[in-house]
Coordinates of C-alpha atoms and ligand atoms in Angstrom, one line a residue:
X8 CA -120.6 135.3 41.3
X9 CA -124.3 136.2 40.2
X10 CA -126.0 134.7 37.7
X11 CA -126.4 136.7 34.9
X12 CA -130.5 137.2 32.8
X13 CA -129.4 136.7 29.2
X14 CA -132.4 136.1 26.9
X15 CA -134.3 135.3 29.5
X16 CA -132.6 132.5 31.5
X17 CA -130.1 132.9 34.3
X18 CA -126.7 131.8 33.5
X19 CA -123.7 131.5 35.5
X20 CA -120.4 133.0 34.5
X21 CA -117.2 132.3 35.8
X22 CA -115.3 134.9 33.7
X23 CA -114.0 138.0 35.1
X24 CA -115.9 140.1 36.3
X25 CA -114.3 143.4 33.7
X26 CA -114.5 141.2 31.0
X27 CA -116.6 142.8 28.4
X28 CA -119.9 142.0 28.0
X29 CA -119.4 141.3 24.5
X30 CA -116.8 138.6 24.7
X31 CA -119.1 136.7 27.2
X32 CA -122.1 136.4 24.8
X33 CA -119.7 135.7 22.4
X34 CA -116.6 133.3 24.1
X35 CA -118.4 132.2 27.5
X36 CA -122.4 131.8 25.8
X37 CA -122.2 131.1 22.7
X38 CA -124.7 133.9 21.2
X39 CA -122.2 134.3 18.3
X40 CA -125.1 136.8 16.5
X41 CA -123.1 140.1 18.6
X42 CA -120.7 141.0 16.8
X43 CA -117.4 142.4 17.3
X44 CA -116.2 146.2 15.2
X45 CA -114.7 148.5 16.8
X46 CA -114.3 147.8 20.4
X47 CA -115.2 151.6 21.1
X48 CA -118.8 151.8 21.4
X49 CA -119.0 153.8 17.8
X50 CA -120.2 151.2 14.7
X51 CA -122.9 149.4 16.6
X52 CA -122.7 146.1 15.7
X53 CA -122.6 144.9 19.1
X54 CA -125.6 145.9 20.3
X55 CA -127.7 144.4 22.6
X56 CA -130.7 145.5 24.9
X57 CA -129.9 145.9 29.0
X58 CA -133.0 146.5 30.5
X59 CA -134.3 147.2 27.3
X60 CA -131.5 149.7 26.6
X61 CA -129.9 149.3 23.5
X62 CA -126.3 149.4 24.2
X63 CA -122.7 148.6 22.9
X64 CA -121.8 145.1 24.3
X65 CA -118.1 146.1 24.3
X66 CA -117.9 149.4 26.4
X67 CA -120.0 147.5 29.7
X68 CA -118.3 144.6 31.5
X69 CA -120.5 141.0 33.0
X70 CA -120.1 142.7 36.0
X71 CA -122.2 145.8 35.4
X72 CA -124.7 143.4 34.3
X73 CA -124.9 141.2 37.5
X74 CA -128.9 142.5 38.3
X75 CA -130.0 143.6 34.5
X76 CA -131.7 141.8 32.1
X77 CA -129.7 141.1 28.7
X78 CA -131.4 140.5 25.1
X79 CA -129.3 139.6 22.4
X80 CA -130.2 139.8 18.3
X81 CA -130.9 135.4 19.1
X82 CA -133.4 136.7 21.9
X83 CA -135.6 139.3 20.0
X84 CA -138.0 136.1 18.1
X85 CA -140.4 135.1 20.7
X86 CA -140.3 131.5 22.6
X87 CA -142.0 129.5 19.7
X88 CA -139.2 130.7 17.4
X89 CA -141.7 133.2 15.8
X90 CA -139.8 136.2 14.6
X91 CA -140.3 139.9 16.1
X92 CA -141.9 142.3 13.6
X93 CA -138.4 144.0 13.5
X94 CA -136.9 140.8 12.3
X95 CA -139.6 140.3 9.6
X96 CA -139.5 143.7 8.4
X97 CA -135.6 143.2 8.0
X98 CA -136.3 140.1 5.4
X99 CA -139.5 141.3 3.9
X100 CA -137.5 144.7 2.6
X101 CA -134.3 142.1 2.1
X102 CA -132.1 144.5 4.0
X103 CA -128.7 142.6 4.6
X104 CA -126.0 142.8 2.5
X105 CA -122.9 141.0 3.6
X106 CA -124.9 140.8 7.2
X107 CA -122.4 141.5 9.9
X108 CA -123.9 145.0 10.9
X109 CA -127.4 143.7 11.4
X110 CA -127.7 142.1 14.2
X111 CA -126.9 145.6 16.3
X112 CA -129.2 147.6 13.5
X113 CA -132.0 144.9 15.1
X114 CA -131.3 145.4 18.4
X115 CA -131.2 149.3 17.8
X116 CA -133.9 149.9 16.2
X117 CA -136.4 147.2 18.3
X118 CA -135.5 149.9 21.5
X119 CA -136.1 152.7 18.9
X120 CA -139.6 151.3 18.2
X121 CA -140.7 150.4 21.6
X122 CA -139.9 154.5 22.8
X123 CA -140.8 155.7 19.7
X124 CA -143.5 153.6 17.9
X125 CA -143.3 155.6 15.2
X126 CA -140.3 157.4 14.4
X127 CA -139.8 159.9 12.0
X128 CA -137.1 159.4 9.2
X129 CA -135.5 162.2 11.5
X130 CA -136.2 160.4 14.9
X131 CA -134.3 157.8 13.0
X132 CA -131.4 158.7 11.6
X133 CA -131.3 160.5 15.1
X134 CA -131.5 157.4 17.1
X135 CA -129.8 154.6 14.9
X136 CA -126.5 155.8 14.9
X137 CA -124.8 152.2 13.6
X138 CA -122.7 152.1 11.0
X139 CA -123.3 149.7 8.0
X140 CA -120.2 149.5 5.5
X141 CA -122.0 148.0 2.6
X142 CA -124.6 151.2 2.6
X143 CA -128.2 149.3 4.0
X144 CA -129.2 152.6 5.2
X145 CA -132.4 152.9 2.6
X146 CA -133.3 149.9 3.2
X147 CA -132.9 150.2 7.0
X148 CA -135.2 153.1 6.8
X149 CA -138.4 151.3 5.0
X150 CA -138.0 148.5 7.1
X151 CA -138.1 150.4 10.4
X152 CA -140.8 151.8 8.6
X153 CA -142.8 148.9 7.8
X154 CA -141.9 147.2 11.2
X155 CA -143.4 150.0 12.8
X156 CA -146.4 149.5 10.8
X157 CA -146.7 146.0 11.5
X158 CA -146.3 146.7 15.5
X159 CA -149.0 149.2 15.4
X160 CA -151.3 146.4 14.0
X161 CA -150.7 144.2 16.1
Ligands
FES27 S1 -117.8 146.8 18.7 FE1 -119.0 147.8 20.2 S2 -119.7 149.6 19.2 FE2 -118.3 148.7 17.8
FES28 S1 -124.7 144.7 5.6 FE1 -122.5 144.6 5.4 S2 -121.8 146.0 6.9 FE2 -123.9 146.2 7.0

């Protein structure tokens, strides 16, 4: 069974190979920051990045994973615990409300920003399709916004 990248280190899995990528992070890792919504690749919130890909956790199994590289919402600060642009954006505009959707808005919209560095309002709502029940979509937008700023001064 092959090792599987995740954040950067190889780690071996003994689950199934059609288990859903999701319940791995979540039930054989420990990266409890995916989240699980709908199981049917349409709210998002388990979204992380294969091969820099942002991508619905639930809908691709560990086995479709064996040679890719996985980043999950915990990977996205950098070694030294320092947090990505993306992530400071998200507290500088105070973006969460109850939370649960955020981690796959992070992961979304850190593969938006490093295709497009700086999206459009229309590039966005375009490209971040994640669904957010408490209504963070204005707040979303500045800080894409303002994390794109912040990448392009960097
Ligand atoms: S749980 Fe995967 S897209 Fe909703
Ligand atoms: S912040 Fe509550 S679902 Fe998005």
């Amino acid at each position: 069974m092959p090792p599987v990248n995740v954040n950067g280190t190889l780690r071996t899995v003994t689950a199934p190979q059609d288990k859903p990528l999701l319940w791995v992070l979540r039930e054989d890792l420990g990266f409890r920051g995916t989240k699980y919504g709908c199981g049917a690749s349409q709210c998002g919130a388990c979204r992380v990045l294969v091969n820099g890909e942002s991508t619905p956790s639930c809908a691709i199994t560990l086995g479709e994973v064996a040679d890719a590289t996985v980043v999950t919402v915990e990977g996205l600060s950098g070694a030294d615990g320092a947090l990505s642009p993306v992530q400071q954006a998200w507290i500088d505009e105070q973006v969460p409300q109850c939370g649960f959707c955020q981690p796959g808005f992070l992961v979304a919209v850190t593969a938006l920003l490093d295709r497009v560095p700086n999206p459009s309002d229309a590039e966005i709502d375009d490209a971040i399709t994640n669904i957010c029940r408490c209504g963070t979509y204005p707040r979303i937008r500045r800080a894409i916004h303002r994390a794109a700023a912040a990448r392009s001064q960097a």
